[in-house]
């Protein structure tokens, strides 16, 4: 019967590229963006662009403008409007409140310098554990502060960070895993066991930035209906925290694909300040979009 096609219509996959405008894009970003674009094309999917600018002290409008220019030059087409994280702080705050209502959040008042001193003290007694990025786990004891002491410090206007009580969060969420179509740094692929405890009591929000990378990524991927997270292998183990937050907040889990990183001639990870691999510099030196594709092996 014409007009009465009862076949179920599959929703197209949704990919995203999510750069931070705290520097100019390099060929590593080009690889990630092109891979997402190609996968969206090949699967009849959609490509979103998200500007991850929660760190208002480091992010600058000229870098954001440059992101649009560089991606367009590469031939990438994305949907608009672009989601800019700095415009959605209330959504992240609501998520922190949801976690706090579950008793999984506490404020910590130590400064960065105090934390460094506590870590040095712990290291002197034996190597204090580091997270998968190599940063020391939170060494403080704010979790066990008495409620009246907490209230007193807050009333004094002491700056604080809101942290996830990782032990309680893991106990509540139970064992977690994710589906990995790419690979981790140790070749992990397929069904990967999440290990959020390796990150310690991560920061969810700071006084000056009412969110964090982990929290805003998880909220946005869910709000934007992202089905496929394709990003660099340097973020592989962050997925453990993302799976934990998704579970605690009742959000759907996307499929993940972590891709290889592009290294410079000396075998080092690319940085936004290395001019030799910057897209603008390569373009000024006469490179073509096809040349960039070739350079990154696409
Ligand atoms: N904004 C992050 C970055 O530029 C990427 C976040 C993600 O893909 O999950 O490294």
PDB file of C-alpha atoms and ligand atoms in Angstrom:
ATOM      1  CA  UNK A   1       0.000   0.000   0.000  1.00  0.00           C
ATOM      2  CA  UNK A   2       1.708   3.228  -1.043  1.00  0.00           C
ATOM      3  CA  UNK A   3       2.400   5.586   1.845  1.00  0.00           C
ATOM      4  CA  UNK A   4       2.142   2.775   4.391  1.00  0.00           C
ATOM      5  CA  UNK A   5       5.615   1.409   4.585  1.00  0.00           C
ATOM      6  CA  UNK A   6       5.712  -0.384   7.920  1.00  0.00           C
ATOM      7  CA  UNK A   7       9.433  -1.182   7.901  1.00  0.00           C
ATOM      8  CA  UNK A   8      11.210   0.178  10.919  1.00  0.00           C
ATOM      9  CA  UNK A   9      13.387   3.098   9.956  1.00  0.00           C
ATOM     10  CA  UNK A  10      16.838   2.803  11.534  1.00  0.00           C
ATOM     11  CA  UNK A  11      18.103   6.022  13.059  1.00  0.00           C
ATOM     12  CA  UNK A  12      21.339   7.199  11.424  1.00  0.00           C
ATOM     13  CA  UNK A  13      24.479   6.999  13.560  1.00  0.00           C
ATOM     14  CA  UNK A  14      25.629  10.291  15.092  1.00  0.00           C
ATOM     15  CA  UNK A  15      29.352  11.138  15.185  1.00  0.00           C
ATOM     16  CA  UNK A  16      31.025  14.183  16.642  1.00  0.00           C
ATOM     17  CA  UNK A  17      34.327  16.018  16.571  1.00  0.00           C
ATOM     18  CA  UNK A  18      34.904  17.905  19.825  1.00  0.00           C
ATOM     19  CA  UNK A  19      37.991  20.140  19.817  1.00  0.00           C
ATOM     20  CA  UNK A  20      38.971  22.618  22.520  1.00  0.00           C
ATOM     21  CA  UNK A  21      39.675  26.124  21.184  1.00  0.00           C
ATOM     22  CA  UNK A  22      42.837  26.593  23.223  1.00  0.00           C
ATOM     23  CA  UNK A  23      45.218  26.539  20.267  1.00  0.00           C
ATOM     24  CA  UNK A  24      45.337  25.935  16.517  1.00  0.00           C
ATOM     25  CA  UNK A  25      44.504  22.532  15.072  1.00  0.00           C
ATOM     26  CA  UNK A  26      47.318  20.235  13.954  1.00  0.00           C
ATOM     27  CA  UNK A  27      47.381  17.202  11.682  1.00  0.00           C
ATOM     28  CA  UNK A  28      46.340  14.953  14.595  1.00  0.00           C
ATOM     29  CA  UNK A  29      43.083  16.889  14.872  1.00  0.00           C
ATOM     30  CA  UNK A  30      42.728  16.722  11.090  1.00  0.00           C
ATOM     31  CA  UNK A  31      42.982  12.930  11.249  1.00  0.00           C
ATOM     32  CA  UNK A  32      40.333  12.708  13.974  1.00  0.00           C
ATOM     33  CA  UNK A  33      37.959  15.115  12.250  1.00  0.00           C
ATOM     34  CA  UNK A  34      38.388  13.477   8.808  1.00  0.00           C
ATOM     35  CA  UNK A  35      37.889  10.006  10.284  1.00  0.00           C
ATOM     36  CA  UNK A  36      34.622  11.082  11.934  1.00  0.00           C
ATOM     37  CA  UNK A  37      33.525  12.781   8.702  1.00  0.00           C
ATOM     38  CA  UNK A  38      34.361   9.735   6.562  1.00  0.00           C
ATOM     39  CA  UNK A  39      32.614   7.335   8.959  1.00  0.00           C
ATOM     40  CA  UNK A  40      29.503   9.519   9.003  1.00  0.00           C
ATOM     41  CA  UNK A  41      29.483   9.579   5.199  1.00  0.00           C
ATOM     42  CA  UNK A  42      30.082   5.837   4.846  1.00  0.00           C
ATOM     43  CA  UNK A  43      27.299   4.945   7.265  1.00  0.00           C
ATOM     44  CA  UNK A  44      24.728   7.537   6.193  1.00  0.00           C
ATOM     45  CA  UNK A  45      25.272   9.148   9.572  1.00  0.00           C
ATOM     46  CA  UNK A  46      25.411  12.705  10.900  1.00  0.00           C
ATOM     47  CA  UNK A  47      28.473  14.685  11.967  1.00  0.00           C
ATOM     48  CA  UNK A  48      28.265  17.174  14.820  1.00  0.00           C
ATOM     49  CA  UNK A  49      30.906  19.662  15.890  1.00  0.00           C
ATOM     50  CA  UNK A  50      31.218  20.562  19.549  1.00  0.00           C
ATOM     51  CA  UNK A  51      33.396  23.325  20.918  1.00  0.00           C
ATOM     52  CA  UNK A  52      34.773  22.202  24.284  1.00  0.00           C
ATOM     53  CA  UNK A  53      35.498  25.586  25.820  1.00  0.00           C
ATOM     54  CA  UNK A  54      34.778  25.084  29.520  1.00  0.00           C
ATOM     55  CA  UNK A  55      38.209  26.445  30.424  1.00  0.00           C
ATOM     56  CA  UNK A  56      37.393  30.075  29.741  1.00  0.00           C
ATOM     57  CA  UNK A  57      40.889  31.201  30.740  1.00  0.00           C
ATOM     58  CA  UNK A  58      42.611  29.167  27.998  1.00  0.00           C
ATOM     59  CA  UNK A  59      39.999  29.152  25.233  1.00  0.00           C
ATOM     60  CA  UNK A  60      39.946  32.093  22.820  1.00  0.00           C
ATOM     61  CA  UNK A  61      37.500  33.176  20.096  1.00  0.00           C
ATOM     62  CA  UNK A  62      40.234  33.385  17.461  1.00  0.00           C
ATOM     63  CA  UNK A  63      41.041  29.700  17.986  1.00  0.00           C
ATOM     64  CA  UNK A  64      37.366  28.827  17.576  1.00  0.00           C
ATOM     65  CA  UNK A  65      37.183  30.819  14.328  1.00  0.00           C
ATOM     66  CA  UNK A  66      40.329  29.046  13.134  1.00  0.00           C
ATOM     67  CA  UNK A  67      38.735  25.643  13.882  1.00  0.00           C
ATOM     68  CA  UNK A  68      35.836  26.450  11.536  1.00  0.00           C
ATOM     69  CA  UNK A  69      38.206  27.722   8.835  1.00  0.00           C
ATOM     70  CA  UNK A  70      40.563  24.753   9.040  1.00  0.00           C
ATOM     71  CA  UNK A  71      37.788  22.140   9.045  1.00  0.00           C
ATOM     72  CA  UNK A  72      36.007  23.798   6.103  1.00  0.00           C
ATOM     73  CA  UNK A  73      39.311  23.940   4.215  1.00  0.00           C
ATOM     74  CA  UNK A  74      39.728  20.186   4.781  1.00  0.00           C
ATOM     75  CA  UNK A  75      36.348  19.699   3.101  1.00  0.00           C
ATOM     76  CA  UNK A  76      34.539  18.680   6.272  1.00  0.00           C
ATOM     77  CA  UNK A  77      30.832  19.471   6.529  1.00  0.00           C
ATOM     78  CA  UNK A  78      29.110  19.499   9.926  1.00  0.00           C
ATOM     79  CA  UNK A  79      25.655  20.249  11.239  1.00  0.00           C
ATOM     80  CA  UNK A  80      24.774  23.584  12.787  1.00  0.00           C
ATOM     81  CA  UNK A  81      24.163  25.002  15.303  1.00  0.00           C
ATOM     82  CA  UNK A  82      27.461  24.023  16.880  1.00  0.00           C
ATOM     83  CA  UNK A  83      27.201  23.230  20.584  1.00  0.00           C
ATOM     84  CA  UNK A  84      29.490  25.425  22.661  1.00  0.00           C
ATOM     85  CA  UNK A  85      29.976  23.982  26.140  1.00  0.00           C
ATOM     86  CA  UNK A  86      30.461  27.361  27.838  1.00  0.00           C
ATOM     87  CA  UNK A  87      26.810  28.104  27.022  1.00  0.00           C
ATOM     88  CA  UNK A  88      25.529  25.077  28.936  1.00  0.00           C
ATOM     89  CA  UNK A  89      26.931  25.357  32.451  1.00  0.00           C
ATOM     90  CA  UNK A  90      23.452  25.001  34.020  1.00  0.00           C
ATOM     91  CA  UNK A  91      23.029  21.546  32.413  1.00  0.00           C
ATOM     92  CA  UNK A  92      26.336  20.388  33.916  1.00  0.00           C
ATOM     93  CA  UNK A  93      25.473  21.886  37.291  1.00  0.00           C
ATOM     94  CA  UNK A  94      22.203  19.934  37.278  1.00  0.00           C
ATOM     95  CA  UNK A  95      24.139  16.712  36.664  1.00  0.00           C
ATOM     96  CA  UNK A  96      26.464  17.428  39.611  1.00  0.00           C
ATOM     97  CA  UNK A  97      23.379  17.982  41.752  1.00  0.00           C
ATOM     98  CA  UNK A  98      21.962  14.659  40.575  1.00  0.00           C
ATOM     99  CA  UNK A  99      25.164  12.924  41.682  1.00  0.00           C
ATOM    100  CA  UNK A 100      25.229  14.891  44.949  1.00  0.00           C
ATOM    101  CA  UNK A 101      21.670  13.773  45.668  1.00  0.00           C
ATOM    102  CA  UNK A 102      23.001  10.201  45.471  1.00  0.00           C
ATOM    103  CA  UNK A 103      25.593  11.073  48.146  1.00  0.00           C
ATOM    104  CA  UNK A 104      28.480  10.663  45.699  1.00  0.00           C
ATOM    105  CA  UNK A 105      29.973  14.183  45.749  1.00  0.00           C
ATOM    106  CA  UNK A 106      32.092  16.048  48.313  1.00  0.00           C
ATOM    107  CA  UNK A 107      33.935  19.389  48.329  1.00  0.00           C
ATOM    108  CA  UNK A 108      37.726  19.514  48.708  1.00  0.00           C
ATOM    109  CA  UNK A 109      39.416  22.744  49.704  1.00  0.00           C
ATOM    110  CA  UNK A 110      43.138  22.174  49.066  1.00  0.00           C
ATOM    111  CA  UNK A 111      44.948  24.488  46.644  1.00  0.00           C
ATOM    112  CA  UNK A 112      47.034  23.023  43.814  1.00  0.00           C
ATOM    113  CA  UNK A 113      50.178  23.801  45.834  1.00  0.00           C
ATOM    114  CA  UNK A 114      48.834  21.971  48.892  1.00  0.00           C
ATOM    115  CA  UNK A 115      47.940  18.967  46.766  1.00  0.00           C
ATOM    116  CA  UNK A 116      51.474  18.936  45.296  1.00  0.00           C
ATOM    117  CA  UNK A 117      52.894  19.019  48.845  1.00  0.00           C
ATOM    118  CA  UNK A 118      50.658  16.139  49.983  1.00  0.00           C
ATOM    119  CA  UNK A 119      51.661  14.070  46.960  1.00  0.00           C
ATOM    120  CA  UNK A 120      55.354  14.745  47.640  1.00  0.00           C
ATOM    121  CA  UNK A 121      54.828  13.576  51.232  1.00  0.00           C
ATOM    122  CA  UNK A 122      53.108  10.409  50.052  1.00  0.00           C
ATOM    123  CA  UNK A 123      55.792   9.790  47.432  1.00  0.00           C
ATOM    124  CA  UNK A 124      58.445  10.048  50.136  1.00  0.00           C
ATOM    125  CA  UNK A 125      56.734   7.121  51.885  1.00  0.00           C
ATOM    126  CA  UNK A 126      56.457   5.049  48.694  1.00  0.00           C
ATOM    127  CA  UNK A 127      55.256   5.817  45.171  1.00  0.00           C
ATOM    128  CA  UNK A 128      51.810   7.420  45.381  1.00  0.00           C
ATOM    129  CA  UNK A 129      49.509   6.084  42.618  1.00  0.00           C
ATOM    130  CA  UNK A 130      49.135   7.967  39.330  1.00  0.00           C
ATOM    131  CA  UNK A 131      46.064   8.010  37.067  1.00  0.00           C
ATOM    132  CA  UNK A 132      46.208   6.689  33.469  1.00  0.00           C
ATOM    133  CA  UNK A 133      47.350  10.166  32.338  1.00  0.00           C
ATOM    134  CA  UNK A 134      50.218  10.066  34.819  1.00  0.00           C
ATOM    135  CA  UNK A 135      48.760  12.620  37.270  1.00  0.00           C
ATOM    136  CA  UNK A 136      48.783  11.755  40.979  1.00  0.00           C
ATOM    137  CA  UNK A 137      45.478  10.633  42.465  1.00  0.00           C
ATOM    138  CA  UNK A 138      43.853  13.058  44.885  1.00  0.00           C
ATOM    139  CA  UNK A 139      45.828  12.655  48.125  1.00  0.00           C
ATOM    140  CA  UNK A 140      43.573  14.696  50.417  1.00  0.00           C
ATOM    141  CA  UNK A 141      41.196  13.697  53.153  1.00  0.00           C
ATOM    142  CA  UNK A 142      38.322  16.091  52.421  1.00  0.00           C
ATOM    143  CA  UNK A 143      35.928  13.160  52.064  1.00  0.00           C
ATOM    144  CA  UNK A 144      36.078  12.581  55.809  1.00  0.00           C
ATOM    145  CA  UNK A 145      35.698  16.241  56.854  1.00  0.00           C
ATOM    146  CA  UNK A 146      32.965  16.665  59.461  1.00  0.00           C
ATOM    147  CA  UNK A 147      29.829  18.325  58.089  1.00  0.00           C
ATOM    148  CA  UNK A 148      30.180  21.378  60.341  1.00  0.00           C
ATOM    149  CA  UNK A 149      33.809  21.884  59.254  1.00  0.00           C
ATOM    150  CA  UNK A 150      32.743  21.667  55.610  1.00  0.00           C
ATOM    151  CA  UNK A 151      29.980  24.197  56.222  1.00  0.00           C
ATOM    152  CA  UNK A 152      32.389  26.507  58.037  1.00  0.00           C
ATOM    153  CA  UNK A 153      34.911  26.482  55.152  1.00  0.00           C
ATOM    154  CA  UNK A 154      32.176  27.084  52.613  1.00  0.00           C
ATOM    155  CA  UNK A 155      30.680  29.900  54.658  1.00  0.00           C
ATOM    156  CA  UNK A 156      34.159  31.489  54.778  1.00  0.00           C
ATOM    157  CA  UNK A 157      34.118  31.518  50.973  1.00  0.00           C
ATOM    158  CA  UNK A 158      37.058  29.082  50.650  1.00  0.00           C
ATOM    159  CA  UNK A 159      37.430  27.971  47.023  1.00  0.00           C
ATOM    160  CA  UNK A 160      36.642  24.295  46.566  1.00  0.00           C
ATOM    161  CA  UNK A 161      36.378  21.584  43.944  1.00  0.00           C
ATOM    162  CA  UNK A 162      33.531  19.087  43.903  1.00  0.00           C
ATOM    163  CA  UNK A 163      34.867  15.555  43.685  1.00  0.00           C
ATOM    164  CA  UNK A 164      33.293  12.206  42.945  1.00  0.00           C
ATOM    165  CA  UNK A 165      33.528   9.735  45.818  1.00  0.00           C
ATOM    166  CA  UNK A 166      34.966   7.069  43.545  1.00  0.00           C
ATOM    167  CA  UNK A 167      34.654   4.146  45.963  1.00  0.00           C
ATOM    168  CA  UNK A 168      30.988   4.888  46.630  1.00  0.00           C
ATOM    169  CA  UNK A 169      30.303   5.570  42.933  1.00  0.00           C
ATOM    170  CA  UNK A 170      31.898   2.269  41.855  1.00  0.00           C
ATOM    171  CA  UNK A 171      30.004   0.377  44.553  1.00  0.00           C
ATOM    172  CA  UNK A 172      26.748   1.856  43.317  1.00  0.00           C
ATOM    173  CA  UNK A 173      27.417   1.316  39.602  1.00  0.00           C
ATOM    174  CA  UNK A 174      28.869  -2.201  39.846  1.00  0.00           C
ATOM    175  CA  UNK A 175      31.108  -3.693  37.132  1.00  0.00           C
ATOM    176  CA  UNK A 176      31.158  -1.751  33.863  1.00  0.00           C
ATOM    177  CA  UNK A 177      32.476  -2.301  30.363  1.00  0.00           C
ATOM    178  CA  UNK A 178      32.296  -0.688  26.943  1.00  0.00           C
ATOM    179  CA  UNK A 179      32.294  -1.804  23.321  1.00  0.00           C
ATOM    180  CA  UNK A 180      35.542  -0.755  21.659  1.00  0.00           C
ATOM    181  CA  UNK A 181      35.787  -0.843  17.881  1.00  0.00           C
ATOM    182  CA  UNK A 182      39.297   0.622  17.857  1.00  0.00           C
ATOM    183  CA  UNK A 183      42.009  -0.217  20.354  1.00  0.00           C
ATOM    184  CA  UNK A 184      43.562   0.975  23.578  1.00  0.00           C
ATOM    185  CA  UNK A 185      47.231   1.714  24.241  1.00  0.00           C
ATOM    186  CA  UNK A 186      47.784  -1.940  25.198  1.00  0.00           C
ATOM    187  CA  UNK A 187      45.768  -3.275  22.254  1.00  0.00           C
ATOM    188  CA  UNK A 188      42.536  -3.577  24.287  1.00  0.00           C
ATOM    189  CA  UNK A 189      39.571  -4.073  21.986  1.00  0.00           C
ATOM    190  CA  UNK A 190      36.079  -5.583  21.869  1.00  0.00           C
ATOM    191  CA  UNK A 191      34.462  -5.720  25.292  1.00  0.00           C
ATOM    192  CA  UNK A 192      36.760  -3.639  27.540  1.00  0.00           C
ATOM    193  CA  UNK A 193      36.409  -3.667  31.331  1.00  0.00           C
ATOM    194  CA  UNK A 194      36.121  -0.134  32.711  1.00  0.00           C
ATOM    195  CA  UNK A 195      38.493   0.747  35.557  1.00  0.00           C
ATOM    196  CA  UNK A 196      37.234   4.089  36.881  1.00  0.00           C
ATOM    197  CA  UNK A 197      38.912   3.501  40.250  1.00  0.00           C
ATOM    198  CA  UNK A 198      42.262   4.073  38.504  1.00  0.00           C
ATOM    199  CA  UNK A 199      41.364   7.790  38.382  1.00  0.00           C
ATOM    200  CA  UNK A 200      40.705   8.308  42.104  1.00  0.00           C
ATOM    201  CA  UNK A 201      38.260  10.950  43.297  1.00  0.00           C
ATOM    202  CA  UNK A 202      38.047  12.933  40.046  1.00  0.00           C
ATOM    203  CA  UNK A 203      36.968  16.564  40.007  1.00  0.00           C
ATOM    204  CA  UNK A 204      33.435  17.068  38.676  1.00  0.00           C
ATOM    205  CA  UNK A 205      33.306  20.842  39.014  1.00  0.00           C
ATOM    206  CA  UNK A 206      35.424  23.723  40.264  1.00  0.00           C
ATOM    207  CA  UNK A 207      34.378  26.980  41.755  1.00  0.00           C
ATOM    208  CA  UNK A 208      35.523  28.960  38.699  1.00  0.00           C
ATOM    209  CA  UNK A 209      34.508  26.265  36.154  1.00  0.00           C
ATOM    210  CA  UNK A 210      31.267  24.624  37.265  1.00  0.00           C
ATOM    211  CA  UNK A 211      32.036  21.438  35.333  1.00  0.00           C
ATOM    212  CA  UNK A 212      34.903  19.256  34.139  1.00  0.00           C
ATOM    213  CA  UNK A 213      35.970  17.520  30.932  1.00  0.00           C
ATOM    214  CA  UNK A 214      34.555  14.146  32.021  1.00  0.00           C
ATOM    215  CA  UNK A 215      31.197  15.483  33.123  1.00  0.00           C
ATOM    216  CA  UNK A 216      30.509  17.792  30.192  1.00  0.00           C
ATOM    217  CA  UNK A 217      31.537  15.197  27.591  1.00  0.00           C
ATOM    218  CA  UNK A 218      29.149  12.653  29.049  1.00  0.00           C
ATOM    219  CA  UNK A 219      26.242  15.086  29.313  1.00  0.00           C
ATOM    220  CA  UNK A 220      26.754  16.462  25.819  1.00  0.00           C
ATOM    221  CA  UNK A 221      27.185  13.104  24.107  1.00  0.00           C
ATOM    222  CA  UNK A 222      23.839  12.093  25.637  1.00  0.00           C
ATOM    223  CA  UNK A 223      22.023  15.383  24.958  1.00  0.00           C
ATOM    224  CA  UNK A 224      23.247  15.438  21.372  1.00  0.00           C
ATOM    225  CA  UNK A 225      22.290  11.810  20.769  1.00  0.00           C
ATOM    226  CA  UNK A 226      25.859  10.797  19.888  1.00  0.00           C
ATOM    227  CA  UNK A 227      25.913   7.078  19.064  1.00  0.00           C
ATOM    228  CA  UNK A 228      29.559   6.708  18.066  1.00  0.00           C
ATOM    229  CA  UNK A 229      32.435   8.353  19.916  1.00  0.00           C
ATOM    230  CA  UNK A 230      35.504   8.327  17.672  1.00  0.00           C
ATOM    231  CA  UNK A 231      38.517  10.031  19.269  1.00  0.00           C
ATOM    232  CA  UNK A 232      42.221   9.683  19.979  1.00  0.00           C
ATOM    233  CA  UNK A 233      43.711   6.814  21.926  1.00  0.00           C
ATOM    234  CA  UNK A 234      44.982   9.287  24.545  1.00  0.00           C
ATOM    235  CA  UNK A 235      41.375   9.387  25.809  1.00  0.00           C
ATOM    236  CA  UNK A 236      40.942   5.599  25.876  1.00  0.00           C
ATOM    237  CA  UNK A 237      41.015   5.165  29.668  1.00  0.00           C
ATOM    238  CA  UNK A 238      38.900   8.287  30.231  1.00  0.00           C
ATOM    239  CA  UNK A 239      36.105   6.107  28.879  1.00  0.00           C
ATOM    240  CA  UNK A 240      36.134   4.272  32.229  1.00  0.00           C
ATOM    241  CA  UNK A 241      35.004   7.462  33.974  1.00  0.00           C
ATOM    242  CA  UNK A 242      32.547   8.239  31.182  1.00  0.00           C
ATOM    243  CA  UNK A 243      30.892   4.829  31.512  1.00  0.00           C
ATOM    244  CA  UNK A 244      30.648   5.321  35.274  1.00  0.00           C
ATOM    245  CA  UNK A 245      29.031   8.763  34.958  1.00  0.00           C
ATOM    246  CA  UNK A 246      26.661   7.540  32.236  1.00  0.00           C
ATOM    247  CA  UNK A 247      25.536   4.726  34.492  1.00  0.00           C
ATOM    248  CA  UNK A 248      25.075   6.920  37.580  1.00  0.00           C
ATOM    249  CA  UNK A 249      23.170   9.547  35.565  1.00  0.00           C
ATOM    250  CA  UNK A 250      21.036   7.041  33.659  1.00  0.00           C
ATOM    251  CA  UNK A 251      22.414   8.059  30.245  1.00  0.00           C
ATOM    252  CA  UNK A 252      22.725   5.820  27.174  1.00  0.00           C
ATOM    253  CA  UNK A 253      26.134   4.407  26.272  1.00  0.00           C
ATOM    254  CA  UNK A 254      27.603   5.156  22.845  1.00  0.00           C
ATOM    255  CA  UNK A 255      29.907   2.809  20.956  1.00  0.00           C
ATOM    256  CA  UNK A 256      33.575   3.800  21.157  1.00  0.00           C
ATOM    257  CA  UNK A 257      36.397   3.769  18.672  1.00  0.00           C
ATOM    258  CA  UNK A 258      39.755   5.107  19.821  1.00  0.00           C
ATOM    259  CA  UNK A 259      42.106   5.774  16.965  1.00  0.00           C
ATOM    260  CA  UNK A 260      45.879   5.859  16.654  1.00  0.00           C
ATOM    261  CA  UNK A 261      47.625   9.148  17.362  1.00  0.00           C
ATOM    262  CA  UNK A 262      49.661  10.987  14.790  1.00  0.00           C
ATOM    263  CA  UNK A 263      53.240  11.541  15.935  1.00  0.00           C
ATOM    264  CA  UNK A 264      55.845  14.005  14.724  1.00  0.00           C
ATOM    265  CA  UNK A 265      59.055  13.042  12.964  1.00  0.00           C
ATOM    266  CA  UNK A 266      60.736  12.523  16.345  1.00  0.00           C
ATOM    267  CA  UNK A 267      57.959  10.140  17.421  1.00  0.00           C
ATOM    268  CA  UNK A 268      56.446  12.617  19.885  1.00  0.00           C
ATOM    269  CA  UNK A 269      52.749  13.295  20.428  1.00  0.00           C
ATOM    270  CA  UNK A 270      51.707  16.459  18.566  1.00  0.00           C
ATOM    271  CA  UNK A 271      51.079  19.608  20.521  1.00  0.00           C
ATOM    272  CA  UNK A 272      49.067  22.681  19.628  1.00  0.00           C
ATOM    273  CA  UNK A 273      52.195  24.807  19.864  1.00  0.00           C
ATOM    274  CA  UNK A 274      54.339  22.806  17.410  1.00  0.00           C
ATOM    275  CA  UNK A 275      54.280  24.830  14.223  1.00  0.00           C
ATOM    276  CA  UNK A 276      55.659  22.134  11.920  1.00  0.00           C
ATOM    277  CA  UNK A 277      52.443  20.108  12.152  1.00  0.00           C
ATOM    278  CA  UNK A 278      49.934  22.968  12.444  1.00  0.00           C
ATOM    279  CA  UNK A 279      47.248  22.966   9.765  1.00  0.00           C
ATOM    280  CA  UNK A 280      47.578  26.715   9.194  1.00  0.00           C
ATOM    281  CA  UNK A 281      51.327  26.460   8.688  1.00  0.00           C
ATOM    282  CA  UNK A 282      50.994  23.506   6.332  1.00  0.00           C
ATOM    283  CA  UNK A 283      48.319  25.346   4.363  1.00  0.00           C
ATOM    284  CA  UNK A 284      50.481  28.491   4.166  1.00  0.00           C
ATOM    285  CA  UNK A 285      53.348  26.310   2.944  1.00  0.00           C
ATOM    286  CA  UNK A 286      51.166  25.113   0.046  1.00  0.00           C
ATOM    287  CA  UNK A 287      49.728  21.830   1.363  1.00  0.00           C
ATOM    288  CA  UNK A 288      46.384  20.717  -0.089  1.00  0.00           C
ATOM    289  CA  UNK A 289      43.516  19.002   1.754  1.00  0.00           C
ATOM    290  CA  UNK A 290      44.309  15.834  -0.222  1.00  0.00           C
ATOM    291  CA  UNK A 291      47.936  16.188   0.869  1.00  0.00           C
ATOM    292  CA  UNK A 292      46.840  16.333   4.528  1.00  0.00           C
ATOM    293  CA  UNK A 293      44.749  13.189   4.008  1.00  0.00           C
ATOM    294  CA  UNK A 294      47.792  11.461   2.596  1.00  0.00           C
ATOM    295  CA  UNK A 295      49.955  12.686   5.436  1.00  0.00           C
ATOM    296  CA  UNK A 296      47.666  11.132   8.057  1.00  0.00           C
ATOM    297  CA  UNK A 297      47.112   7.935   6.088  1.00  0.00           C
ATOM    298  CA  UNK A 298      43.514   8.410   4.987  1.00  0.00           C
TER     299      UNK A 298
HETATM  300  N1  LIG B   1      37.956  18.140  23.780  1.00  0.00           N
HETATM  301  C1  LIG B   1      38.791  16.977  23.802  1.00  0.00           C
HETATM  302  C2  LIG B   1      40.110  17.296  23.157  1.00  0.00           C
HETATM  303  O1  LIG B   1      40.221  18.270  22.440  1.00  0.00           O
HETATM  304  C3  LIG B   1      38.165  15.799  23.094  1.00  0.00           C
HETATM  305  C4  LIG B   1      37.028  15.237  23.845  1.00  0.00           C
HETATM  306  C5  LIG B   1      36.470  13.934  23.307  1.00  0.00           C
HETATM  307  O2  LIG B   1      36.580  13.647  22.101  1.00  0.00           O
HETATM  308  O3  LIG B   1      35.891  13.208  24.091  1.00  0.00           O
HETATM  309  O4  LIG B   1      41.049  16.559  23.367  1.00  0.00           O
END
